[in-house]
């Protein structure tokens, strides 16, 4: 750096220092600080919600990692904390329900499937799994109703090459719903063993869905 460049640098540095020391900058800074404090006072609920969401995402992320490693006990703990802080995280509820199924705690699984579906009614995979567990606990009529809801769902198809194609998942879910509804009708026919006519009717419905 030659002498002239050094002098220019000192001049520019001095100008920046003068600017920062100016009344305008000080007043503007004070206004911004006061505005931030007041926004915290008037929008405290908003900031608190966002804070809990961030904490919730952190614990759900931990739960995902534990779930991937098949450390189910830790995953349950992490998901429970994550859902406590972020009670709208339907995917965490769905994963938690699936873990409870592994432990054959069907009551807890159904509760978490239901919570996820209240938040996201078009969560087709969760609804199908929910129906499967309903059949498992012999609530066959309720399971059939859930399969019907899956079949009634008409999404808007979105296709982004190599990223998203919900049309494939839509038809896949319909196939699974039809197949499992057939199984549910077959189970119902077995439970209605005293009535041959009723049993035959449900078996025909099962065959139709296959």
Tab-separated table of C-alpha atoms in Angstrom, residues 3-157:
chain	number	residue	atom	x	y	z
A	3	UNK	CA	1.252	6.618	0.729
A	4	UNK	CA	-1.738	7.888	-1.259
A	5	UNK	CA	-3.688	4.655	-0.733
A	6	UNK	CA	-2.945	4.823	2.980
A	7	UNK	CA	-4.206	8.399	3.156
A	8	UNK	CA	-7.415	7.446	1.289
A	9	UNK	CA	-7.937	4.531	3.643
A	10	UNK	CA	-7.607	6.815	6.684
A	11	UNK	CA	-10.025	9.287	5.146
A	12	UNK	CA	-12.626	6.575	4.455
A	13	UNK	CA	-12.168	5.159	7.940
A	14	UNK	CA	-12.706	8.595	9.410
A	15	UNK	CA	-15.890	9.090	7.397
A	16	UNK	CA	-17.305	5.767	8.586
A	17	UNK	CA	-16.475	6.665	12.186
A	18	UNK	CA	-18.149	10.058	11.826
A	19	UNK	CA	-21.224	8.428	10.320
A	20	UNK	CA	-21.535	5.936	13.183
A	21	UNK	CA	-21.174	8.763	15.684
A	22	UNK	CA	-23.793	10.895	13.982
A	23	UNK	CA	-27.063	11.752	15.741
A	24	UNK	CA	-29.117	10.152	12.964
A	25	UNK	CA	-27.511	6.726	13.421
A	26	UNK	CA	-27.846	6.900	17.190
A	27	UNK	CA	-31.504	7.848	17.009
A	28	UNK	CA	-32.226	5.171	14.398
A	29	UNK	CA	-30.484	2.534	16.508
A	30	UNK	CA	-32.423	3.569	19.602
A	31	UNK	CA	-35.716	3.418	17.677
A	32	UNK	CA	-34.911	-0.076	16.401
A	33	UNK	CA	-34.025	-1.318	19.888
A	34	UNK	CA	-37.205	0.174	21.387
A	35	UNK	CA	-39.290	-1.283	18.529
A	36	UNK	CA	-37.817	-4.717	19.137
A	37	UNK	CA	-38.559	-4.518	22.873
A	38	UNK	CA	-42.129	-3.326	22.232
A	39	UNK	CA	-42.718	-6.063	19.645
A	40	UNK	CA	-41.646	-8.606	22.246
A	41	UNK	CA	-44.161	-7.115	24.655
A	42	UNK	CA	-47.096	-6.946	22.216
A	43	UNK	CA	-46.311	-10.151	20.313
A	44	UNK	CA	-45.060	-12.242	23.208
A	45	UNK	CA	-47.364	-15.162	22.339
A	46	UNK	CA	-46.027	-15.262	18.778
A	47	UNK	CA	-42.395	-15.284	19.889
A	48	UNK	CA	-43.125	-17.900	22.536
A	49	UNK	CA	-44.820	-20.138	19.955
A	50	UNK	CA	-41.876	-19.836	17.575
A	51	UNK	CA	-39.460	-20.597	20.401
A	52	UNK	CA	-41.338	-23.779	21.302
A	53	UNK	CA	-41.497	-24.773	17.631
A	54	UNK	CA	-37.725	-24.538	17.350
A	55	UNK	CA	-37.288	-26.640	20.500
A	56	UNK	CA	-39.863	-29.106	19.151
A	57	UNK	CA	-38.080	-29.457	15.799
A	58	UNK	CA	-34.825	-30.134	17.629
A	59	UNK	CA	-36.300	-33.004	19.665
A	60	UNK	CA	-38.170	-34.446	16.694
A	61	UNK	CA	-34.905	-34.434	14.735
A	62	UNK	CA	-33.298	-36.348	17.610
A	63	UNK	CA	-36.233	-38.757	17.539
A	64	UNK	CA	-35.799	-39.299	13.800
A	65	UNK	CA	-32.130	-40.163	14.291
A	66	UNK	CA	-32.929	-42.576	17.128
A	67	UNK	CA	-35.758	-44.144	15.083
A	68	UNK	CA	-33.407	-44.646	12.136
A	69	UNK	CA	-30.947	-46.426	14.450
A	70	UNK	CA	-33.812	-48.565	15.819
A	71	UNK	CA	-33.235	-47.099	19.283
A	72	UNK	CA	-36.978	-47.091	19.872
A	73	UNK	CA	-36.891	-46.304	23.583
A	74	UNK	CA	-34.907	-43.102	22.959
A	75	UNK	CA	-37.085	-42.275	19.952
A	76	UNK	CA	-40.237	-42.410	22.094
A	77	UNK	CA	-38.649	-40.093	24.665
A	78	UNK	CA	-37.472	-37.617	22.017
A	79	UNK	CA	-40.745	-37.599	20.091
A	80	UNK	CA	-42.799	-37.087	23.245
A	81	UNK	CA	-40.748	-34.008	24.168
A	82	UNK	CA	-40.859	-32.757	20.576
A	83	UNK	CA	-44.653	-33.076	20.423
A	84	UNK	CA	-44.997	-31.368	23.812
A	85	UNK	CA	-43.204	-28.310	22.424
A	86	UNK	CA	-44.664	-28.557	18.911
A	87	UNK	CA	-48.154	-30.103	19.270
A	88	UNK	CA	-48.888	-29.747	15.523
A	89	UNK	CA	-46.040	-31.960	14.320
A	90	UNK	CA	-48.202	-34.679	12.756
A	91	UNK	CA	-45.253	-36.603	11.281
A	92	UNK	CA	-43.732	-37.050	14.745
A	93	UNK	CA	-47.099	-38.338	15.981
A	94	UNK	CA	-47.248	-40.787	13.078
A	95	UNK	CA	-43.732	-42.109	13.763
A	96	UNK	CA	-44.505	-42.375	17.463
A	97	UNK	CA	-47.656	-44.371	16.666
A	98	UNK	CA	-45.635	-46.778	14.509
A	99	UNK	CA	-43.189	-47.345	17.371
A	100	UNK	CA	-46.044	-48.127	19.755
A	101	UNK	CA	-47.297	-50.690	17.233
A	102	UNK	CA	-43.913	-52.429	17.436
A	103	UNK	CA	-44.363	-52.624	21.219
A	104	UNK	CA	-47.982	-53.802	20.670
A	105	UNK	CA	-49.257	-50.830	22.655
A	106	UNK	CA	-52.204	-50.408	20.330
A	107	UNK	CA	-54.064	-47.926	22.527
A	108	UNK	CA	-51.155	-45.455	22.431
A	109	UNK	CA	-50.686	-46.100	18.705
A	110	UNK	CA	-54.340	-45.347	17.932
A	111	UNK	CA	-54.215	-42.191	20.044
A	112	UNK	CA	-51.238	-40.831	18.110
A	113	UNK	CA	-52.660	-41.804	14.710
A	114	UNK	CA	-55.852	-39.959	15.630
A	115	UNK	CA	-53.953	-36.843	16.723
A	116	UNK	CA	-51.981	-36.818	13.460
A	117	UNK	CA	-55.161	-37.176	11.393
A	118	UNK	CA	-56.915	-34.357	13.235
A	119	UNK	CA	-54.073	-32.044	12.207
A	120	UNK	CA	-53.707	-33.466	8.672
A	121	UNK	CA	-56.895	-35.276	7.561
A	122	UNK	CA	-55.431	-36.056	4.106
A	123	UNK	CA	-52.478	-37.985	5.585
A	124	UNK	CA	-53.369	-41.136	3.647
A	125	UNK	CA	-50.544	-43.371	4.873
A	126	UNK	CA	-51.390	-42.588	8.490
A	127	UNK	CA	-55.084	-43.274	7.859
A	128	UNK	CA	-54.321	-46.666	6.306
A	129	UNK	CA	-52.068	-47.654	9.218
A	130	UNK	CA	-54.708	-46.363	11.633
A	131	UNK	CA	-57.283	-48.602	9.963
A	132	UNK	CA	-54.949	-51.599	10.172
A	133	UNK	CA	-54.643	-51.219	13.941
A	134	UNK	CA	-58.396	-50.712	14.274
A	135	UNK	CA	-58.804	-54.109	12.604
A	136	UNK	CA	-56.146	-55.519	14.919
A	137	UNK	CA	-58.266	-54.582	17.961
A	138	UNK	CA	-61.445	-55.898	16.248
A	139	UNK	CA	-62.932	-52.484	15.512
A	140	UNK	CA	-63.556	-53.740	11.998
A	141	UNK	CA	-66.419	-51.387	11.105
A	142	UNK	CA	-64.312	-48.381	12.112
A	143	UNK	CA	-61.434	-49.717	10.010
A	144	UNK	CA	-63.668	-50.081	6.950
A	145	UNK	CA	-64.861	-46.495	7.376
A	146	UNK	CA	-61.250	-45.288	7.410
A	147	UNK	CA	-60.463	-47.222	4.221
A	148	UNK	CA	-63.506	-45.627	2.580
A	149	UNK	CA	-62.189	-42.176	3.515
A	150	UNK	CA	-58.902	-43.000	1.792
A	151	UNK	CA	-60.779	-44.075	-1.335
A	152	UNK	CA	-62.925	-40.915	-1.293
A	153	UNK	CA	-59.893	-38.624	-1.130
A	154	UNK	CA	-59.204	-36.767	-4.393
A	155	UNK	CA	-55.905	-34.836	-4.271
A	156	UNK	CA	-54.547	-32.324	-6.734
A	157	UNK	CA	-51.836	-34.119	-8.650
